[in-house]
Short mmCIF file of C-alpha atoms in Angstrom, two decimals:
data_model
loop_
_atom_site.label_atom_id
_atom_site.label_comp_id
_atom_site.label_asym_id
_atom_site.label_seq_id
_atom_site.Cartn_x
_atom_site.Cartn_y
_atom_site.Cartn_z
CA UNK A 7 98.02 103.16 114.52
CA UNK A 8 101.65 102.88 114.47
CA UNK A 9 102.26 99.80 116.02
CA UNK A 10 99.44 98.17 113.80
CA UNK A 11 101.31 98.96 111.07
CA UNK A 12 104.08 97.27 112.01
CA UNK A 13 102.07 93.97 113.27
CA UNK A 14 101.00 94.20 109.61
CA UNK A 15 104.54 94.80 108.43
CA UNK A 16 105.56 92.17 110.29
CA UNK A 17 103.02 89.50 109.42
CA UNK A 18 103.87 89.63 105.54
CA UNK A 19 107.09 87.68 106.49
CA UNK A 20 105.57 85.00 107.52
CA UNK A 21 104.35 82.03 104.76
CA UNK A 22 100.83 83.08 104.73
CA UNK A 23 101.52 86.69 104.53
CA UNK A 24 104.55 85.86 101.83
CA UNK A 25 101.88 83.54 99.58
CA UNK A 26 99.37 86.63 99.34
CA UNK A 27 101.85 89.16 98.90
CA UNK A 28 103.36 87.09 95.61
CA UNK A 29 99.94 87.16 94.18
CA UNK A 30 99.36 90.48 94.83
CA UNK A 31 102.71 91.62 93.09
CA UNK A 32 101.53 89.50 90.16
CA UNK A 33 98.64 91.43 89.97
CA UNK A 34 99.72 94.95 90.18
CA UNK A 35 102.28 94.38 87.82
CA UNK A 36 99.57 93.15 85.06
CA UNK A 37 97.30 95.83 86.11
CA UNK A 38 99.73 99.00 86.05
CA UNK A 39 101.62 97.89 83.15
CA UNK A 40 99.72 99.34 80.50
CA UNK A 41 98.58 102.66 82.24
CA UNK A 42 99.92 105.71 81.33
CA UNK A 43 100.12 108.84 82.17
CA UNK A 44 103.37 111.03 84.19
CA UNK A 45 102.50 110.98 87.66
CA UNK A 46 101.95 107.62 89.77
CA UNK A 47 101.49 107.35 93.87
CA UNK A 48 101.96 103.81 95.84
CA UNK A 49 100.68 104.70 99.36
CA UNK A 50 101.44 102.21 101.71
CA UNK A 51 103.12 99.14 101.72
CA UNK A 52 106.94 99.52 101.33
CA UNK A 53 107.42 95.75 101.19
CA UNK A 54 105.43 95.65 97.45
CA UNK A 55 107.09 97.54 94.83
CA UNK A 56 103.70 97.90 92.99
CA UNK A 57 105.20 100.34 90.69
CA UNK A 58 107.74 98.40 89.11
CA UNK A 59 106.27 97.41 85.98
CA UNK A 60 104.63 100.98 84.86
CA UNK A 61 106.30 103.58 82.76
CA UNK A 62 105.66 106.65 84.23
CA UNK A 63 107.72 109.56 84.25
CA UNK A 64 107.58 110.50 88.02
CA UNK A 65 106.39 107.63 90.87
CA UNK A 66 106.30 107.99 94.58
CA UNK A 67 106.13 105.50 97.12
CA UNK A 68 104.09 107.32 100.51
CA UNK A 69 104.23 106.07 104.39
CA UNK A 70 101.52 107.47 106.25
CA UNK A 71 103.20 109.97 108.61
CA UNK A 72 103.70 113.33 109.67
CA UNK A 73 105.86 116.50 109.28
CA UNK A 74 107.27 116.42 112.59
CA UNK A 75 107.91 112.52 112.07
CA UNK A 76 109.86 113.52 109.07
CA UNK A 77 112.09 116.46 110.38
CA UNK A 78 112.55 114.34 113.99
CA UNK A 79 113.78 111.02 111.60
CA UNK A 80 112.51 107.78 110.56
CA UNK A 81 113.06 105.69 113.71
CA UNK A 82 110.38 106.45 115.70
CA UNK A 83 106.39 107.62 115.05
CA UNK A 84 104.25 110.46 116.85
CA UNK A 85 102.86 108.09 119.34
CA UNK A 86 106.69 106.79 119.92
CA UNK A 87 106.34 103.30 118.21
CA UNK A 88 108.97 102.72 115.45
CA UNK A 89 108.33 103.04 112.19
CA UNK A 90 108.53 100.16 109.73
CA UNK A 91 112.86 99.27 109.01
CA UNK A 92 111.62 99.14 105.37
CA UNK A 93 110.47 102.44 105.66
CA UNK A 94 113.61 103.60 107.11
CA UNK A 95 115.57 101.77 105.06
CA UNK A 96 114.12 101.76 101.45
CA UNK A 97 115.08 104.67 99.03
CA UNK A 98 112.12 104.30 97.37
CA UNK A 99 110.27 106.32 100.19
CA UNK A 100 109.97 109.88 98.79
CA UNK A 101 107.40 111.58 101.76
CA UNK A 102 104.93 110.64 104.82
CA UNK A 103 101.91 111.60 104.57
CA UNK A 104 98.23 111.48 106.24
CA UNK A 105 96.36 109.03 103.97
CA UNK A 106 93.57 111.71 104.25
CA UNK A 107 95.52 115.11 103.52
CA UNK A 108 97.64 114.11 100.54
CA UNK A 109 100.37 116.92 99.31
CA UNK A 110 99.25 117.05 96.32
CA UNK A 111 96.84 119.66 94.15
CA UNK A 112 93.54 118.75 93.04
CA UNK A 113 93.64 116.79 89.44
CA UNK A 114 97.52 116.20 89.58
CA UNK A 115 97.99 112.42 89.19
CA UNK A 116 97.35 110.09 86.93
CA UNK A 117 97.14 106.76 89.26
CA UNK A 118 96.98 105.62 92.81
CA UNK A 119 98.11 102.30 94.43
CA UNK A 120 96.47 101.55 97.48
CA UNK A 121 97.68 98.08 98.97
CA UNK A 122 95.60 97.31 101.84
CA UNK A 123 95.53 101.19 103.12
CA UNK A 124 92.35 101.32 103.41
CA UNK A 125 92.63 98.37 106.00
CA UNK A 126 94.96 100.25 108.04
CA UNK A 127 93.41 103.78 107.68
CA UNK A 128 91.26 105.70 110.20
CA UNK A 129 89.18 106.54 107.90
CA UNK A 130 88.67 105.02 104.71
CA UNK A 131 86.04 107.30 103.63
CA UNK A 132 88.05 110.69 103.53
CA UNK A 133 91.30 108.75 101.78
CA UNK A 134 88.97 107.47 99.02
CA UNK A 135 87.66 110.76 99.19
CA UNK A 136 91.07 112.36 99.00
CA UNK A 137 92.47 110.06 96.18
CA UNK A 138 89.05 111.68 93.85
CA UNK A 139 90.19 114.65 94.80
CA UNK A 140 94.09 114.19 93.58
CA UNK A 141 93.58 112.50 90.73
CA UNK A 142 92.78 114.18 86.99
CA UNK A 143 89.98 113.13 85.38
CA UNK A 144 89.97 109.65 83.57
CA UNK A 145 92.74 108.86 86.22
CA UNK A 146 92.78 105.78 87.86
CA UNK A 147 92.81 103.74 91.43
CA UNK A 148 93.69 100.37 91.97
CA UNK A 149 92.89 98.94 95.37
CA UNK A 150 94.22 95.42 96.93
CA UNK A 151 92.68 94.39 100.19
CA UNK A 152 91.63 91.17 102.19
CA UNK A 153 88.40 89.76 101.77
CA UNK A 154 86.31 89.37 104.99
CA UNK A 155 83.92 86.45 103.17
CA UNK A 156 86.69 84.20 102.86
CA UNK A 157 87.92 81.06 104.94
CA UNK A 158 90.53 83.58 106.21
CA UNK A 159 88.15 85.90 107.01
CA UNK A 160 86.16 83.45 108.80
CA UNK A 161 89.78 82.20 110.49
CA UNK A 162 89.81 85.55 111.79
CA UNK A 163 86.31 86.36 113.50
CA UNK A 164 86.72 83.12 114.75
CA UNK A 165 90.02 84.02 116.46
CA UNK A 166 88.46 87.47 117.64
CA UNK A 167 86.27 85.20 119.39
CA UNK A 168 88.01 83.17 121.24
CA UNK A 169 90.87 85.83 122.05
CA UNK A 170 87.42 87.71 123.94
CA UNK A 171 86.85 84.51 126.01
CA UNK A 172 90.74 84.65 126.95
CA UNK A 173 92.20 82.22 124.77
CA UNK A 174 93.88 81.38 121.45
CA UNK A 175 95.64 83.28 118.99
CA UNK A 176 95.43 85.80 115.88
CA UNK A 177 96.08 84.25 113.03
CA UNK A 178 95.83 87.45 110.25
CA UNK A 179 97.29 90.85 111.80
CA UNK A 180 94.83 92.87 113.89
CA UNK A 181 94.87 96.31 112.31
CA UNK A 182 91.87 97.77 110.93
CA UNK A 183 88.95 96.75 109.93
CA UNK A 184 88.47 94.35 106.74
CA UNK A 185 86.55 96.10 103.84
CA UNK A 186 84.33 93.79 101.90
CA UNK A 187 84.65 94.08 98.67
CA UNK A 188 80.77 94.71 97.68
CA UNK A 189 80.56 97.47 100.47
CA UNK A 190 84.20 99.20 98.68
CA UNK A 191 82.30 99.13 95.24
CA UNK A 192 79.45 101.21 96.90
CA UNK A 193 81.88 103.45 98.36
CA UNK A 194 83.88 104.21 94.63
CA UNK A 195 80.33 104.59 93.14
CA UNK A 196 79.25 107.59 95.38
CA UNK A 197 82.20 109.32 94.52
CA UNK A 198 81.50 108.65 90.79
CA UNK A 199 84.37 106.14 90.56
CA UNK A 200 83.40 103.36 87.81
CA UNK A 201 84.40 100.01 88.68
CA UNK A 202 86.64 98.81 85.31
CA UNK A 203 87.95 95.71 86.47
CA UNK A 204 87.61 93.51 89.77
CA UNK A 205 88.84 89.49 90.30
CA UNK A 206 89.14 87.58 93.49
CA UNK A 207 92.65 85.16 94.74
CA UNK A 208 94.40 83.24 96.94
CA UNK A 209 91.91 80.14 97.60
CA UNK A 210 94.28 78.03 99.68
CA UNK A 211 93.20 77.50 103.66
CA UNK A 212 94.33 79.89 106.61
CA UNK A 213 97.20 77.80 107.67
CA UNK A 214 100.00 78.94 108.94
CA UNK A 215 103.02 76.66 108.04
CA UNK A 216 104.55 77.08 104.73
CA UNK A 217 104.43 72.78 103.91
CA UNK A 218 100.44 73.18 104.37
CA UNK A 219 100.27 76.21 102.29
CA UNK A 220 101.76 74.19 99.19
CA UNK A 221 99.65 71.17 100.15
CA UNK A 222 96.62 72.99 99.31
CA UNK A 223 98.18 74.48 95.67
CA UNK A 224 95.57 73.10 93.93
CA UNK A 225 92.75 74.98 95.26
CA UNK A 226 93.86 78.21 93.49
CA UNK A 227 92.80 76.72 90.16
CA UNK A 228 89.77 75.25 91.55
CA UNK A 229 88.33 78.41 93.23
CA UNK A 230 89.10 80.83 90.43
CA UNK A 231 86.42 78.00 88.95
CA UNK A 232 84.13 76.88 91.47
CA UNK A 233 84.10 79.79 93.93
CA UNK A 234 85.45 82.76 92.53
CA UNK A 235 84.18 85.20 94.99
CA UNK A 236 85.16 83.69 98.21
CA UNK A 237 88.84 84.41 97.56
CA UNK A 238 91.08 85.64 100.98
CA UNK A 239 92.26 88.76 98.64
CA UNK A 240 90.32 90.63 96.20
CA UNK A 241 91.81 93.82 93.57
CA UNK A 242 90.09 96.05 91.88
CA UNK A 243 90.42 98.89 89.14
CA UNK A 244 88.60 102.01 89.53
CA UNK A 245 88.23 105.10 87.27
CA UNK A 246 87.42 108.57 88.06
CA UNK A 247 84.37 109.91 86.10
CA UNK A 248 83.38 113.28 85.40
CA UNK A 249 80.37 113.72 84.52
CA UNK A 250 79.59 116.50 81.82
CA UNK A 251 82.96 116.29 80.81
CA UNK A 252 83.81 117.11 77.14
CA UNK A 253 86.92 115.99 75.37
CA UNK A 254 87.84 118.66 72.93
CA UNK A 255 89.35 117.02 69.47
CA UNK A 256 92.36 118.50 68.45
CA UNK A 257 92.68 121.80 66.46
CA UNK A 258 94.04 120.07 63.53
CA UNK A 259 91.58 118.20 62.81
CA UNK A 260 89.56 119.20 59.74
CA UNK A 261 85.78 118.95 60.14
CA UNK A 262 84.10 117.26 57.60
CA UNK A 263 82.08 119.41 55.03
CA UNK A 264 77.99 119.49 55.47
CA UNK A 265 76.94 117.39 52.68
CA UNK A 266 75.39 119.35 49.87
CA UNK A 267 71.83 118.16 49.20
CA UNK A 268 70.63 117.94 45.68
CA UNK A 269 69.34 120.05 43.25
CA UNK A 270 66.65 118.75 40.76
CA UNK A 271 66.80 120.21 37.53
CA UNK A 272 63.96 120.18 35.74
CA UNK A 273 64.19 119.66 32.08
CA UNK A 274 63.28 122.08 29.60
CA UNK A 275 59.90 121.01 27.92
CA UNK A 276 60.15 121.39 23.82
CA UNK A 277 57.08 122.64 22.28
CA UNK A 278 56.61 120.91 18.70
CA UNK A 279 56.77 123.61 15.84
CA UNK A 280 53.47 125.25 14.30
CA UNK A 281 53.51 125.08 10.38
#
């Protein structure tokens, strides 16, 4: 798993990895801006500061890693394979971490990044199912990840394919497996995550030179319009639900009085004098 991180790493500094990684940043930065709360986790992904634009109190950037990894230094991995310079190198790194054993308790943080580490986990199930676990109630995860119904993901089986016959070349990194974005939705809904907000991007062709790339600007505008969902990157917002939860209103508060319901009074009927 190590050395697909890196050929991950690696492949966001080329053009096509720079182009999605621009409009990625754009929209973390819109997403997380407004969310508060005092505890925020990135995990994954040192090259995208996707904290940068929120307010919290207390933010952590994770690598996925172990203890040992940590104590022996953070040149080389368990399985020997170096581990990313920007890991090594950035002080924004606070820990490594399993994706799926965070060091965290249960209902401690407030929001979750998770750019493409789902795509690069071993199992995506238990790290979703470890970010419900982590996160408080009304907390939230936002998710970035490559869309397999895309012209890049269709770039990509297509490479698979000839690479099996003994020829041709990758063009996106091979790490992981590709989520699709329908399938993740089912996934957040069994573990009673709501779905708040989800948009597709990046609509320009799987080329790989950067004068082709801006060739092809104008098919961003024209996708978000004409084919919104066939996008090579998709985000999402999730929040955590809790169902039978009760917000409790502040003690201050003064409840409103019952209303009194009226009381007839019946007048007093005069009797007319005898003479």
């Amino acid at each position: 798993m190590g050395s697909q991180i890196i050929g991950f790493t690696n492949w966001f500094k080329t053009p096509p990895g720079e182009y999605l990684l621009a409009w990625e940043r754009e929209r973390f930065d819109e997403a997380v801006a407004d969310m508060f709360g005092y505890h925020a986790l990135q995990l994954g992904l040192p090259e995208l500061d996707a904290l940068r634009s929120n307010r919290m109190p207390h933010k952590w950037l994770a690598l996925q890693g172990t203890e040992s990894e940590l104590l022996a230094g953070p040149s080389r991995s368990g399985d020997g394979s170096p581990i990313p310079a920007a890991a090594a190198s950035s002080p924004r790194v606070a820990l490594l971490t399993h994706p799926a054993a965070l060091p965290f308790p249960e209902n401690s943080l407030d929001l979750v990044l998770l750019p493409h580490t789902l795509e690069l986990s071993s199992d995506p199930h238990a790290t979703l199912r470890e970010v419900e676990r982590v996160l408080v109630p009304e907390g939230r995860v936002v998710i970035s990840g490559l869309n397999p119904a895309s012209l890049w993901g269709l770039r990509r089986r297509r490479a698979h394919f000839y690479r099996r016959l003994g020829y041709g070349e990758l063009f996106l990194p091979e790490a992981g497996e590709f989520i699709g974005y329908w399938r993740l939705r089912d996934w957040l809904r069994l573990l009673s995550f709501e779905v708040e907000s989800g948009r597709f991007g990046c609509y320009r062709p799987a080329v790989s030179r950067l004068a082709s790339l801006e060739r092809f600007a104008w098919m961003d505008k024209a996708g978000e319009r004409w084919w919104p969902i066939f996008g090579a990157m998709y985000f999402l917002v999730a929040v955590k639900r809790v169902r039978g939860m009760r917000l409790l209103e502040p003690n201050w508060k003064t409840q409103k009085a019952a209303a009194q319901a009226p009381v007839v009074i019946a007048n007093q009927v005069r009797r007319p004098e005898s003479f």
